[in-house]
Coordinates of C-alpha atoms in Angstrom, one line a residue:
Chain A
M1 CA 35.2 46.3 51.5
H2 CA 34.7 48.9 48.9
I3 CA 32.2 51.4 47.7
T4 CA 32.1 50.2 44.1
A5 CA 29.4 52.7 43.0
A6 CA 27.6 55.7 44.4
V7 CA 24.6 57.6 43.3
I8 CA 23.1 60.9 44.4
V9 CA 19.5 62.1 43.5
R10 CA 19.1 65.6 44.9
D11 CA 18.3 69.2 43.9
G12 CA 17.6 68.6 40.3
V13 CA 20.7 66.4 39.7
I14 CA 21.5 62.7 39.4
V15 CA 25.2 61.9 40.0
K16 CA 26.8 58.6 39.4
D17 CA 30.4 58.2 40.8
E18 CA 30.9 62.0 40.7
A19 CA 29.7 62.5 37.2
V20 CA 26.4 64.4 36.7
I21 CA 24.3 62.2 34.4
Y22 CA 21.0 64.1 34.5
R23 CA 20.1 67.6 35.4
S24 CA 16.8 69.4 35.3
S25 CA 15.1 72.5 36.9
E26 CA 12.1 70.3 37.8
E27 CA 11.4 69.2 41.3
G28 CA 10.0 66.2 43.2
G29 CA 7.6 63.9 41.2
T30 CA 8.0 65.8 37.9
F31 CA 11.8 65.6 38.2
I32 CA 11.9 61.9 39.0
K33 CA 9.4 61.0 36.2
A34 CA 11.4 63.0 33.7
A35 CA 14.6 61.4 34.8
Y36 CA 13.0 57.9 34.5
E37 CA 12.0 58.6 30.9
E38 CA 15.2 60.4 29.9
L39 CA 17.4 57.7 31.3
E40 CA 15.3 55.0 29.5
M41 CA 14.5 52.8 32.4
D42 CA 12.0 50.2 31.3
Y43 CA 10.2 49.3 34.5
P44 CA 6.5 50.0 34.3
R45 CA 6.0 49.3 38.1
F46 CA 7.6 52.7 38.5
Y47 CA 4.3 54.4 37.7
K48 CA 2.4 52.7 40.6
M49 CA 4.9 53.8 43.2
D50 CA 5.0 56.6 45.7
L51 CA 7.7 59.3 45.4
L52 CA 10.1 57.6 47.9
S53 CA 10.0 54.3 46.0
K54 CA 10.2 56.1 42.6
T55 CA 13.3 57.9 43.9
G56 CA 14.8 54.7 45.1
T57 CA 14.0 52.9 41.9
V58 CA 15.7 55.5 39.7
A59 CA 18.7 55.8 42.1
V60 CA 19.3 52.0 42.2
D61 CA 18.8 51.7 38.4
V62 CA 21.6 54.3 38.0
L63 CA 23.7 52.7 40.8
L64 CA 23.7 49.2 39.2
R65 CA 24.0 50.2 35.6
D66 CA 26.9 48.5 33.7
H67 CA 27.8 46.7 36.9
A68 CA 29.4 43.5 35.6
G69 CA 29.4 40.4 37.9
F70 CA 26.5 41.6 39.9
E71 CA 24.1 38.9 38.7
A72 CA 26.4 36.2 40.0
C73 CA 25.6 37.1 43.6
R74 CA 23.3 34.7 45.4
P75 CA 20.0 36.5 46.3
E76 CA 20.2 35.7 50.0
T77 CA 23.6 37.4 50.2
A78 CA 22.4 40.7 48.7
G79 CA 20.8 43.1 51.1
M80 CA 19.8 46.7 51.8
V81 CA 20.3 49.1 54.8
L82 CA 18.6 52.4 54.3
S83 CA 17.7 55.4 56.5
N84 CA 15.9 58.7 56.4
R85 CA 14.4 61.5 58.5
N86 CA 10.8 61.6 57.3
A87 CA 9.9 57.9 57.0
S88 CA 7.0 57.7 54.5
I89 CA 5.4 61.1 55.3
E90 CA 4.5 62.1 51.7
A91 CA 2.8 58.7 51.1
D92 CA 1.1 59.1 54.5
V93 CA -0.4 62.5 53.6
Q94 CA -1.4 61.3 50.1
Y95 CA -3.2 58.2 51.6
L96 CA -4.8 60.3 54.3
E97 CA -6.2 62.9 51.8
A98 CA -7.5 60.2 49.4
S99 CA -9.0 58.1 52.3
K100 CA -11.4 60.9 53.1
A101 CA -13.2 59.8 49.9
Y102 CA -12.0 56.2 49.6
P103 CA -9.2 54.4 51.4
S104 CA -7.0 53.0 48.7
P105 CA -5.0 49.9 49.4
A106 CA -2.7 50.9 46.6
L107 CA -1.8 54.1 48.4
F108 CA -1.8 52.6 51.9
V109 CA 0.9 50.0 51.1
Y110 CA 3.4 52.8 50.6
T111 CA 2.8 54.3 54.0
L112 CA 5.9 52.4 55.4
P113 CA 9.4 53.6 54.7
N114 CA 10.8 50.0 54.1
I115 CA 8.5 49.6 51.1
V116 CA 11.3 51.2 49.0
I117 CA 13.5 48.3 50.1
G118 CA 10.8 45.9 49.1
E119 CA 10.4 47.5 45.6
I120 CA 14.1 47.4 44.9
S121 CA 14.4 43.8 46.3
I122 CA 11.6 42.7 43.9
R123 CA 13.4 44.2 40.9
Y124 CA 16.9 42.9 41.6
R125 CA 16.0 39.8 43.7
F126 CA 17.7 40.9 46.9
K127 CA 16.7 38.4 49.6
G128 CA 19.2 39.0 52.3
E129 CA 19.4 41.2 55.4
N130 CA 17.4 44.4 55.1
A131 CA 16.8 47.2 57.6
F132 CA 15.3 50.7 57.6
F133 CA 16.4 53.2 60.2
V134 CA 15.1 56.7 61.0
S135 CA 17.6 59.4 62.1
D136 CA 17.7 63.2 62.0
A137 CA 20.5 63.3 59.4
F138 CA 22.6 60.9 57.4
D139 CA 24.5 58.9 60.1
A140 CA 27.5 57.6 58.3
D141 CA 29.0 56.0 61.5
W142 CA 25.8 54.0 62.0
I143 CA 25.4 52.8 58.4
H144 CA 29.1 51.9 58.2
W145 CA 29.0 50.0 61.5
Y146 CA 25.8 48.1 60.7
V147 CA 26.8 47.1 57.2
T148 CA 30.3 46.1 58.2
D149 CA 28.9 43.9 61.0
L150 CA 26.6 42.2 58.4
M151 CA 29.5 41.5 56.1
Q152 CA 31.7 40.3 59.0
R153 CA 29.0 37.9 60.1
N154 CA 29.0 36.6 56.5
L155 CA 25.4 37.4 56.1
L156 CA 25.9 39.7 53.2
K157 CA 28.3 39.8 50.2
V158 CA 26.7 42.8 48.5
C159 CA 24.8 45.7 50.2
I160 CA 23.1 48.8 48.9
C161 CA 23.1 51.3 51.8
G162 CA 22.7 55.0 52.5
W163 CA 20.1 57.7 52.8
I164 CA 16.8 58.2 51.0
D165 CA 14.5 61.0 52.1
V166 CA 11.5 62.7 50.6
L167 CA 9.8 65.8 52.2
E168 CA 7.3 67.7 50.0
E169 CA 9.0 68.1 46.6
Q170 CA 12.5 67.8 48.0
L171 CA 14.3 64.5 47.2
D172 CA 17.5 63.6 48.9
A173 CA 19.0 60.2 48.1
C174 CA 22.6 59.1 48.4
L175 CA 23.1 55.3 47.9
F176 CA 26.3 53.3 48.0
L177 CA 27.0 49.8 46.5
V178 CA 29.3 48.1 49.0
E179 CA 31.1 44.9 48.0
P180 CA 34.3 43.0 48.7
A181 CA 36.4 44.1 45.7
P182 CA 40.1 44.3 44.7
A183 CA 41.8 47.3 46.3
Q184 CA 42.0 49.2 43.0
T185 CA 38.2 49.1 42.5
G186 CA 36.1 52.0 43.8
T187 CA 36.6 53.8 47.1
A188 CA 37.4 52.1 50.5
F189 CA 34.2 51.6 52.6
T190 CA 35.0 54.0 55.4
V191 CA 33.0 56.6 57.4
E192 CA 35.1 59.4 55.9
N193 CA 34.4 58.3 52.3
L194 CA 30.7 57.9 53.0
C195 CA 30.6 61.5 54.4
S196 CA 32.7 63.0 51.6
I197 CA 30.5 61.4 48.9
Y198 CA 27.3 62.4 50.7
N199 CA 28.5 66.0 51.3
K200 CA 29.8 66.8 47.9
N201 CA 27.8 69.7 46.3
Y202 CA 26.8 69.4 42.7
G203 CA 24.9 72.6 42.6
K204 CA 21.3 73.2 41.5
Chain B
M1 CA 31.4 37.5 71.0
K2 CA 29.7 38.6 74.1
K3 CA 26.4 37.0 75.2
V4 CA 23.3 39.1 75.4
F5 CA 21.1 38.7 78.5
V6 CA 17.6 39.8 79.2
L7 CA 17.7 42.0 82.3
S8 CA 14.0 43.0 82.5
Q9 CA 10.9 43.5 80.4
N10 CA 7.5 45.2 80.3
I11 CA 4.3 45.2 78.4
V12 CA 1.7 48.0 78.6
S13 CA -1.5 46.6 76.9
P14 CA -5.2 46.5 77.5
L15 CA -4.5 43.3 79.6
G16 CA -2.3 45.1 82.1
N17 CA 0.7 47.3 82.6
T18 CA 3.3 44.8 83.9
V19 CA 4.6 41.5 82.5
K20 CA 3.0 39.6 85.3
E21 CA -0.5 41.1 84.7
N22 CA -0.2 40.2 81.1
F23 CA 1.1 36.7 81.5
D24 CA -1.5 35.9 84.1
A25 CA -4.2 37.2 81.8
L26 CA -3.0 35.0 79.0
C27 CA -2.8 31.9 81.3
A28 CA -6.4 32.6 82.3
G29 CA -7.4 32.8 78.6
R30 CA -8.4 36.5 78.6
T31 CA -8.4 38.4 75.4
A32 CA -8.1 42.2 74.9
V33 CA -9.9 41.9 71.5
A34 CA -13.4 43.3 71.5
V35 CA -15.9 45.0 69.1
H36 CA -15.7 48.8 69.3
Q37 CA -17.9 51.5 68.1
D38 CA -15.8 54.6 67.8
A39 CA -16.7 57.1 65.1
S40 CA -13.4 58.9 65.5
R41 CA -11.7 55.7 64.2
S42 CA -14.2 54.0 62.0
E43 CA -17.7 54.5 60.6
V44 CA -18.5 50.9 61.2
P45 CA -18.0 48.8 64.3
F46 CA -14.5 47.1 64.3
C47 CA -12.9 44.3 66.3
A48 CA -9.6 45.3 67.9
A49 CA -7.6 45.4 71.2
L50 CA -7.5 49.0 72.3
L51 CA -6.0 50.7 75.3
P52 CA -8.8 52.2 77.5
P53 CA -9.1 56.0 77.2
A54 CA -8.7 56.1 81.0
F55 CA -5.1 55.0 80.5
F56 CA -4.3 58.3 78.8
A57 CA -6.5 60.4 81.0
T58 CA -3.8 60.4 83.7
D59 CA -1.3 62.1 81.4
T60 CA -0.6 65.7 82.3
T61 CA 2.7 65.9 80.4
S62 CA 3.6 67.2 76.9
F63 CA 3.9 63.6 75.6
T64 CA 1.6 62.5 72.8
P65 CA -0.4 59.3 73.5
F66 CA 2.2 57.3 71.5
E67 CA 5.0 58.7 73.5
Y68 CA 3.1 58.4 76.7
V69 CA 2.5 54.6 76.3
L70 CA 6.2 54.1 75.4
K71 CA 7.3 56.1 78.4
A72 CA 5.1 54.0 80.7
S73 CA 6.6 50.8 79.3
V74 CA 10.2 52.0 79.4
T75 CA 9.8 53.4 83.0
D76 CA 8.7 50.0 84.4
A77 CA 11.3 48.0 82.5
V78 CA 14.1 50.4 83.5
K79 CA 13.0 50.2 87.1
Q80 CA 12.9 46.4 87.1
A81 CA 16.4 46.3 85.6
G82 CA 17.8 48.8 88.1
I83 CA 19.9 50.3 85.3
D84 CA 21.2 53.9 85.1
T85 CA 19.8 55.3 81.8
T86 CA 22.4 58.2 82.0
D87 CA 25.3 55.8 81.7
P88 CA 27.2 56.4 78.5
D89 CA 27.3 52.7 77.9
T90 CA 23.5 52.6 77.6
L91 CA 21.5 53.0 74.4
L92 CA 17.8 53.3 73.6
I93 CA 16.4 51.7 70.5
L94 CA 12.8 52.5 69.5
S95 CA 10.6 50.5 67.2
S96 CA 7.4 51.8 65.6
T97 CA 5.6 51.6 62.3
K98 CA 3.5 54.8 62.4
G99 CA 4.4 56.6 65.7
N100 CA 2.5 59.8 65.9
I101 CA 0.5 59.4 62.7
G102 CA -2.7 60.2 64.7
R103 CA -1.6 63.9 64.9
L104 CA -1.7 64.0 61.1
E105 CA -5.5 63.2 61.3
Q106 CA -6.3 66.0 63.8
Q107 CA -4.6 69.1 62.3
P108 CA -4.1 70.8 59.0
V109 CA -1.1 69.3 57.2
T110 CA 1.8 71.7 57.0
K111 CA 5.5 71.1 56.4
E112 CA 6.1 71.8 60.1
L113 CA 3.6 69.2 61.2
K114 CA 5.1 66.7 58.8
K115 CA 8.5 67.2 60.5
E116 CA 7.0 67.3 64.0
I117 CA 5.4 63.9 63.8
G118 CA 8.7 62.3 62.8
L119 CA 9.9 59.5 65.0
T120 CA 13.1 61.4 65.8
V121 CA 11.1 64.0 67.6
S122 CA 9.5 61.4 69.9
A123 CA 12.9 59.7 70.4
E124 CA 14.5 63.0 71.5
K125 CA 11.7 63.6 74.0
L126 CA 12.0 60.2 75.5
A127 CA 15.8 60.3 75.5
A128 CA 15.6 63.7 77.4
H129 CA 13.1 62.3 79.8
F130 CA 15.2 59.3 80.8
G131 CA 18.5 61.0 80.4
F132 CA 20.0 58.8 77.7
V133 CA 23.3 60.2 76.6
H134 CA 23.2 58.9 73.0
R135 CA 20.7 59.7 70.4
P136 CA 18.3 56.7 70.2
M137 CA 18.4 54.4 67.2
I138 CA 15.0 54.1 65.5
V139 CA 13.8 51.0 63.6
S140 CA 10.8 51.5 61.3
H141 CA 10.5 48.4 59.2
A142 CA 6.8 47.5 59.0
C143 CA 5.7 44.5 61.2
I144 CA 9.2 43.2 61.8
S145 CA 10.2 46.4 63.5
G146 CA 10.1 45.0 67.0
T147 CA 12.0 41.8 66.1
L148 CA 14.5 43.7 64.1
A149 CA 15.1 46.2 67.0
I150 CA 15.9 43.2 69.2
I151 CA 18.3 41.9 66.6
T152 CA 19.9 45.3 66.2
A153 CA 20.4 45.6 70.0
K154 CA 21.9 42.1 70.1
R155 CA 24.4 42.9 67.4
L156 CA 25.5 46.1 69.1
L157 CA 25.9 44.4 72.5
E158 CA 27.8 41.4 71.0
A159 CA 30.2 43.8 69.4
G160 CA 30.8 45.6 72.7
K161 CA 29.5 49.0 71.4
Y162 CA 27.3 49.3 74.5
K163 CA 26.8 47.4 77.7
T164 CA 23.1 47.9 78.0
V165 CA 20.4 48.5 75.4
V166 CA 16.8 49.4 76.2
V167 CA 14.6 48.2 73.3
A168 CA 11.1 49.7 73.3
G169 CA 8.3 49.7 70.7
A170 CA 4.7 50.9 70.4
D171 CA 1.9 51.7 68.0
L172 CA -1.6 53.0 68.4
I173 CA -4.6 52.2 66.3
T174 CA -5.8 55.3 64.7
R175 CA -8.3 55.9 61.8
F176 CA -5.3 56.0 59.4
I177 CA -4.1 52.5 60.2
L178 CA -7.5 51.0 60.7
S179 CA -8.9 52.3 57.4
G180 CA -5.7 51.1 55.6
F181 CA -6.1 47.5 56.8
Q182 CA -9.8 47.7 56.2
S183 CA -9.2 48.8 52.6
F184 CA -7.2 45.6 52.1
H185 CA -10.3 43.6 53.4
A186 CA -7.8 42.1 55.8
V187 CA -9.6 42.9 59.1
S188 CA -11.8 40.3 60.8
D189 CA -15.2 41.3 62.2
T190 CA -14.8 38.9 65.0
L191 CA -11.9 37.4 67.1
C192 CA -9.2 36.4 64.7
K193 CA -8.4 32.7 64.2
P194 CA -4.7 32.3 63.6
F195 CA -3.8 29.1 61.6
D196 CA -7.4 28.0 61.6
A197 CA -9.1 26.6 58.6
N198 CA -11.8 29.3 58.8
R199 CA -9.4 32.3 59.5
S200 CA -10.7 35.5 57.9
G201 CA -8.2 38.2 58.7
I202 CA -6.5 40.2 61.5
N203 CA -7.5 42.2 64.5
L204 CA -5.4 45.3 65.2
G205 CA -4.1 46.1 68.6
E206 CA -2.5 48.8 70.7
A207 CA 0.4 48.1 73.1
A208 CA 3.9 49.1 74.1
A209 CA 6.6 46.6 75.1
T210 CA 10.2 47.0 76.3
I211 CA 13.1 44.6 76.8
V212 CA 16.3 45.7 78.6
L213 CA 19.3 43.7 77.2
S214 CA 22.8 43.6 78.6
T215 CA 26.1 41.9 78.4
R216 CA 26.1 41.7 82.2
P217 CA 26.0 37.9 82.8
E218 CA 22.9 36.7 84.6
P219 CA 23.0 33.4 86.3
E220 CA 20.2 31.2 85.1
G221 CA 19.3 34.0 82.7
I222 CA 17.8 34.2 79.2
I223 CA 19.9 34.9 76.2
I224 CA 19.0 36.4 72.8
S225 CA 21.2 33.9 70.9
G226 CA 20.4 34.1 67.2
G227 CA 18.9 36.5 64.7
G228 CA 18.3 36.7 61.0
V229 CA 16.4 39.0 58.5
S230 CA 15.4 38.3 54.9
N231 CA 13.3 39.7 52.1
D232 CA 10.8 37.8 49.9
A233 CA 11.6 39.9 46.8
N234 CA 8.2 38.9 45.6
H235 CA 5.4 41.3 46.5
I236 CA 5.1 44.4 48.6
S237 CA 1.8 43.6 50.3
G238 CA 1.5 39.8 50.0
P239 CA 3.8 37.1 51.5
S240 CA 6.1 34.7 49.6
R241 CA 4.4 31.8 47.9
T242 CA 7.0 29.4 49.1
G243 CA 8.0 30.5 52.6
E244 CA 11.7 30.0 51.5
E245 CA 12.6 33.5 52.6
L246 CA 11.2 33.3 56.1
F247 CA 13.0 30.0 56.3
I248 CA 16.3 31.8 55.4
A249 CA 15.8 34.1 58.4
I250 CA 14.9 31.1 60.7
D251 CA 17.8 29.1 59.4
R252 CA 20.3 31.9 60.1
A253 CA 18.8 32.6 63.6
M254 CA 19.1 28.9 64.5
K255 CA 22.6 28.5 63.1
E256 CA 23.8 31.6 64.9
A257 CA 22.2 30.3 68.2
G258 CA 23.7 26.9 67.5
V259 CA 20.4 25.1 68.2
G260 CA 18.9 22.2 66.2
T261 CA 15.3 21.3 65.6
D262 CA 15.4 19.1 68.7
T263 CA 16.2 22.1 71.0
V264 CA 13.5 24.5 69.9
D265 CA 10.7 23.8 72.3
F266 CA 8.1 26.2 70.8
I267 CA 7.6 28.7 68.1
S268 CA 6.0 32.1 68.7
A269 CA 4.8 32.8 65.1
H270 CA 3.6 35.9 63.5
G271 CA 0.2 34.2 62.9
T272 CA -1.8 37.2 61.8
A273 CA -4.8 35.0 60.8
T274 CA -4.8 36.1 57.2
M275 CA -5.0 33.2 54.8
Y276 CA -1.8 34.0 53.0
N277 CA 0.4 34.9 56.0
D278 CA -0.4 31.8 58.0
D279 CA 0.0 29.5 55.0
M280 CA 3.4 31.0 54.2
E281 CA 4.5 30.5 57.8
S282 CA 3.4 26.9 57.7
R283 CA 5.6 26.4 54.7
A284 CA 8.6 28.0 56.3
I285 CA 8.2 26.0 59.5
N286 CA 8.1 22.8 57.4
L287 CA 11.2 23.9 55.4
A288 CA 13.0 24.4 58.8
G289 CA 12.0 20.9 59.9
L290 CA 10.0 22.3 62.8
Q291 CA 6.6 21.0 61.9
D292 CA 6.3 19.0 65.1
V293 CA 7.3 21.8 67.4
P294 CA 4.3 23.6 69.2
V295 CA 3.5 26.9 67.5
N296 CA 1.5 29.7 69.0
S297 CA 0.2 33.1 67.8
L298 CA -0.7 35.7 70.4
K299 CA -2.8 37.8 67.9
G300 CA -6.0 36.4 69.5
Y301 CA -5.1 38.1 72.8
Y302 CA -3.6 41.4 71.7
G303 CA -4.4 41.7 68.0
H304 CA -1.6 42.7 65.7
T305 CA 0.3 45.4 67.6
L306 CA 2.4 46.3 64.6
G307 CA 5.7 47.9 65.7
A308 CA 5.3 46.5 69.2
A309 CA 4.4 43.0 68.1
G310 CA 7.9 41.5 67.9
L311 CA 8.8 42.9 71.3
L312 CA 5.5 42.1 73.0
E313 CA 5.4 38.5 71.7
T314 CA 9.1 38.0 72.6
V315 CA 8.4 39.2 76.2
I316 CA 5.5 36.8 76.6
S317 CA 7.6 34.0 75.2
I318 CA 10.4 34.7 77.6
E319 CA 7.9 34.5 80.4
S320 CA 6.7 31.2 78.9
A321 CA 10.3 29.9 79.0
R322 CA 10.8 31.1 82.6
N323 CA 7.5 29.4 83.7
N324 CA 7.9 26.4 81.3
T325 CA 4.4 27.1 80.2
I326 CA 3.4 27.6 76.5
I327 CA 0.5 29.9 75.8
P328 CA -2.3 28.4 73.5
T329 CA -3.3 30.0 70.3
K330 CA -6.6 31.8 71.1
G331 CA -9.1 31.7 68.3
F332 CA -7.6 28.5 66.8
E333 CA -10.0 25.6 66.5
T334 CA -9.4 23.5 63.3
S335 CA -6.1 22.9 61.5
G336 CA -6.2 24.6 58.1
T337 CA -2.8 25.6 56.8
V338 CA -1.4 24.5 53.5
K339 CA 1.3 22.6 55.3
P340 CA 0.6 20.8 58.6
I341 CA 2.1 22.4 61.7
N342 CA 1.6 21.6 65.4
I343 CA -0.6 24.5 66.8
C344 CA -0.5 24.8 70.5
S345 CA -4.2 25.0 71.5
A346 CA -4.1 24.3 75.2
L347 CA -2.0 25.7 78.0
T348 CA 1.0 23.4 78.0
E349 CA 3.5 22.8 80.8
K350 CA 6.7 21.6 79.3
P351 CA 10.4 22.3 80.0
V352 CA 11.5 25.1 77.7
R353 CA 15.2 25.4 76.7
A354 CA 14.8 27.6 73.7
F355 CA 12.2 29.2 71.5
L356 CA 12.0 30.7 68.0
K357 CA 10.2 34.0 67.4
T358 CA 9.3 34.9 63.8
A359 CA 7.8 38.0 62.2
S360 CA 6.9 39.1 58.6
G361 CA 5.6 42.3 57.1
F362 CA 4.7 44.5 54.2
G363 CA 7.6 45.1 51.9
G364 CA 8.3 41.3 52.0
C365 CA 10.4 41.5 55.1
N366 CA 10.9 38.5 57.5
A367 CA 12.8 38.3 60.8
A368 CA 13.5 35.5 63.3
I369 CA 15.2 35.2 66.6
V370 CA 16.2 32.4 68.8
V371 CA 16.0 32.9 72.6
R372 CA 17.4 30.3 75.0
K373 CA 18.2 29.7 78.6
V374 CA 21.8 30.0 79.7

């Protein structure tokens, strides 16, 4: 199993496979909207989403760019295993504030952390195993174990996994595309490699 | 792979604080769903299954109401199982959709408060209280949370990562959650009618439920024998038009359990009593070839208990298997799903070898487990 692509969205940078592809001094919602436009993602649903789903949509767009052979995968064998610290807290606060005047179903639906999985699944037709876990910090051991188990059980062939957290204007996403792949392709799917990719500092 | 046995279970709900109290109440046809007038939760009267305020009045600890109800449920289940929660081979898995969201409604929102209401904070408090050595795992995956938590525990135990896993889930119905479902016009003004021709939406409900699972063999025990999860990839707040994706989860759970359509003796469905959910489930059940198998929904007794639902409904179904007694679908009168299914509408005594439990939720998620006798 290999990490065939990795993306980081954090502190004003977007990094694909160790290359900074977008940098800006903006933060939060302004940053992600500017990145969406600059990177020419044509996906109007983006504008309806909360910040967590927007961050996930931009991150996965970058993650899967120029990824040949991906379309050949059967939908039920493609899945997602994501985690974060703060669940859907920004969407929660946004809904709560708005609900004092008028409870909005369009805001309420984003008050669950797994909606980002739903959004990405809709865009790329991922119909396989999906799970959202909450932990204090990125738990590489857990993600590695859970995804490996799904692959070994033959439930998944392709998995997007990792960390995606939003607190106030602070975005922190690090997603990995994991596939069975020839040894020369990408990085081995190990706890060490997950940690080293997650921990690499690309500055502000 | 190792087998995963049920050691003990608990439900804390408006119908009682032990499995027996709850199962007896269901056999007697009692429901916890009632009309409430509570201005702190809704300007208009609403129909839901709420824990009595007296339940929380006895709490003199630093636990929030959400944590307190979880603690009560885990305490009973752990006691029944006779396990040592400080054993390093034991893990706690928590399941909730909104946890301490109620606190957000009561205080000015600050960054500190946002962090304090996080599920990890509750998990740490509970782990410390019971002396769990490992950090608890937390599943927060909409209305499949409880079912997914059971599947996660099963996988960990089968792989030999732990010997015992305590799986517990809870949600409370606050203004936040109630107003959200009301905004979807998804809440019924009266007792919900799962799978009925005249169904008109959900009742929400409060509960906690716990299942203690172990690889320790139990003679004549109950095994969590199959599990599967899928996504509709269709809509974030509406179910699949075809039911094919819930069927994927059902199919995987049945294959993993090695059971055929002739061995599944009943289905504990999600059955929220919304038009779209129940139709989708009827399609999936037909795709699985299970259209003749008795189906129940427990939402007419407990309402939709969100992150606890998968656990609570599995606990009741395990009691059904043990007692060879299938609980009827309260609220159901007249068949009215897009595909015909066999709704259980009267208390039915029948030998139960295995049952299927399904769940679906926002974000297009579906989960299914197969539970069977040894």
